[in-house]
Amino acid sequence: MEPSSANTGFIQQQPIIKNQFHEDVSLQRIAKLYLPPSLLEKVTPEISRLGDAVLSQQIFDWITDAERNTPYLRGSGRDAFGRPKQELIVTEGWRKLQEFGFANGVVAINYDSSSPSNGPYSRLIQFLRCHLWEASCANTMCPAAMQDGAARLLQRHLTTPQLAANLSETEKSVFQNAYDHLTSRDPAYTWTSGQWMTERTGGSDVSQTETVATYSPFPAGHPVPLASKEENMPLGPWSISGFKWFSSATDSQMTILLAKTRPGMGVSAFFAPMRRWNPELVSPTFTGTGATGGGGTELNGVTISRLKTKFGTVSLPTAELELKDMRGWLIGQEGEGIKEISTILNITRVHTTVSSMGYLGRGIGVAKAYALVREAGVGKGRRLPLYKHPLHMRTLADLTAEYHGLMLLTFYTLYILGLDEHLSSSSSPPVVPPPIHPLTPPTPKVSPLLRTLSSLHKSFICHSTIPLSFSCMESLGGLGYLLNSDSEHLNLSRLFRDACVGAIWEGTTDVLASDTLRALKHPSAGVKALEWLVETGLAASIKKVWEGLKKKFLDKGKKQQEEEKLVSEARGLTHRLAEVVIAVLWVVDARVRPGREVEGMKRRWMAKHGFGPSGGGDGEEEDVKVEGDGLELDLAIVYGEGGPKGVVEGGSVPGVSKL
Ligand SMILES: Cc1cc2nc3c(=O)[nH]c(=O)nc-3n(C[C@H](O)[C@H](O)[C@H](O)COP(=O)(O)OP(=O)(O)OC[C@H]3O[C@@H](n4cnc5c(N)ncnc54)[C@H](O)[C@@H]3O)c2cc1C
């Protein structure tokens, strides 16, 4: 008998993670459910290419760099002569990942004037791509999400006639310039944006904001100081000072922030560039003529107080910022900052959800691949590959069913978001899409449905994905707990840590549950829009649960005491509501594209979530089993109809080399 050594004895074969666009059974169903076939065919080659690219070794090397060499502030905060000087350093890996995202249009694709034919499906197409990218982007999608939200906000002000009429010519050119940067694919030109809301008084309630903006235009008769000399963009007339407790996109080129302008008035929203032109700055490498030293840019009244140290999202430069005379531009009306920022939040919340789902999708992809190559004992010295272990596969099948339920809700919300943006767009004449399936609501229901789903889906999904992401780690055994920076594609612990923040930023689980209640009750359009959706499900047990919830939402809360009770139950009630919506979507999905595995998943999901086995009856008399229930069905659920492809007996797959 030969003893093992570090290089001899059993060495585990590498699992191969394949292109998730094709391998992720749920993602494929989602694309086919929500996109018209001709459009899906058109966008498939590009999405497929992205699916390959996000799994390249180069991308994983950049992730390792961004995670290991975390952002830092260079120097002491002053130059050799005592002048204030701050430089935030992010690594090459971070910058390269960001550039990859820009070039692949993860934000720009939604604003491309070259693809207006995507119309109401624009967001779906964008987020199919984002879903693939999230687990490989090392959090660069966080600033990109705010970039997307800021672009949408500026787009509204530039293209909605009533809003554009309020802008001066200078404001128009400043906003247009920022919008052009935010929606570019050119890495050298693209901007990301910060979104500064949270202060020490609390991120959930920004009414206590202590940042103050004062209208203080530059004196007439003098040249207005510039944000950018090359682009000749002036600094704004508002002077903003205060302290922002969380800023994640600290390396961004602009920000949208909240500040108070007068006592007793609500917060207002501002646009501000991160840097400004200072003609007096001396560049040490200046080679021109003249005594000024060439000038240069500096932070626009911003001091980075410190960078935060965090449990996850370690590659992201999250900072506390002190603002002193930061120059900015008011967006919309004074006191209406919450309304303005909600345009951004609608976008950043779906990005947060899609990142949670992207991490989970990748986690399941890795778990599936590992089950093909890892063997485990079944007693008496016998070993089987994990994909032949009935319990392991049941665990993965249940995980896949939970994932698909959450995917249905995520992408339905995106469908409604795209529809809402399309209908409200004034640049292209709105065309109501033909109802490709019963899930396209009548036009008046689109906005109230979006208002409700926006908080509901984020509250439920970002919370639910955390334990599910942990299950993916667990399915790799001890390997799942490791950082695996030498095999970065297997680093599920990084994805788990990053997934946890999804339930906190952009609104915590409870804050968004309370907001969902508000959306449902004031006015009751939210309830009516959901009622329309539930009717679509045509399923008795779902309706029964819905009727119970509706009674609570509408009848309760008329008295102060009941209102308080309702708020205390907000998480339970709204999460049950999310399950109702998912149940409806399951019914439609299984009806539109029937199949053994979707029926199997649906029945198990319905039974687990208390809707009766199929969701169609009262749950008592129906048989939970579908044909081939057991390992064969579990394999079909996890790997698609027919089970895993290309597996060679003995637990190996073609093309896998032994280490
Ligand atoms: C890594 C990271 C990056 C971030 N980046 C940014 C950023 O770029 N920009 C930005 O503006 N913010 C950012 N945030 C802040 C984030 O949005 C806030 O942390 C979040 O909104 C919660 O605010 P808070 O921390 O002040 O907690 P609090 O608001 O104090 O909440 C504390 C607890 O009270 C609960 N709670 C509060 N209000 C209610 C209520 N009405 N009903 C029931 N429960 C309630 C919350 O659910 C929570 O459990 C970031 C946070 C993190 C962790």
PDB file of C-alpha atoms in Angstrom, residues 72-78 85-87 89:
ATOM      1  CA  TYR A  72      -7.099  52.244   0.494  1.00  0.00           C
ATOM      2  CA  LEU A  73      -6.286  55.918   0.935  1.00  0.00           C
ATOM      3  CA  ARG A  74      -2.785  56.768  -0.134  1.00  0.00           C
ATOM      4  CA  GLY A  75      -0.654  58.911   2.148  1.00  0.00           C
ATOM      5  CA  SER A  76      -1.588  60.886   5.210  1.00  0.00           C
ATOM      6  CA  GLY A  77      -4.236  63.117   3.651  1.00  0.00           C
ATOM      7  CA  ARG A  78      -1.739  65.935   2.985  1.00  0.00           C
ATOM      8  CA  LYS A  85      -4.371  65.796  -0.694  1.00  0.00           C
ATOM      9  CA  GLN A  86      -6.415  62.628  -0.864  1.00  0.00           C
ATOM     10  CA  GLU A  87      -6.161  59.771  -3.244  1.00  0.00           C
ATOM     11  CA  ILE A  89      -6.567  53.719  -4.645  1.00  0.00           C
TER      12      ILE A  89
END
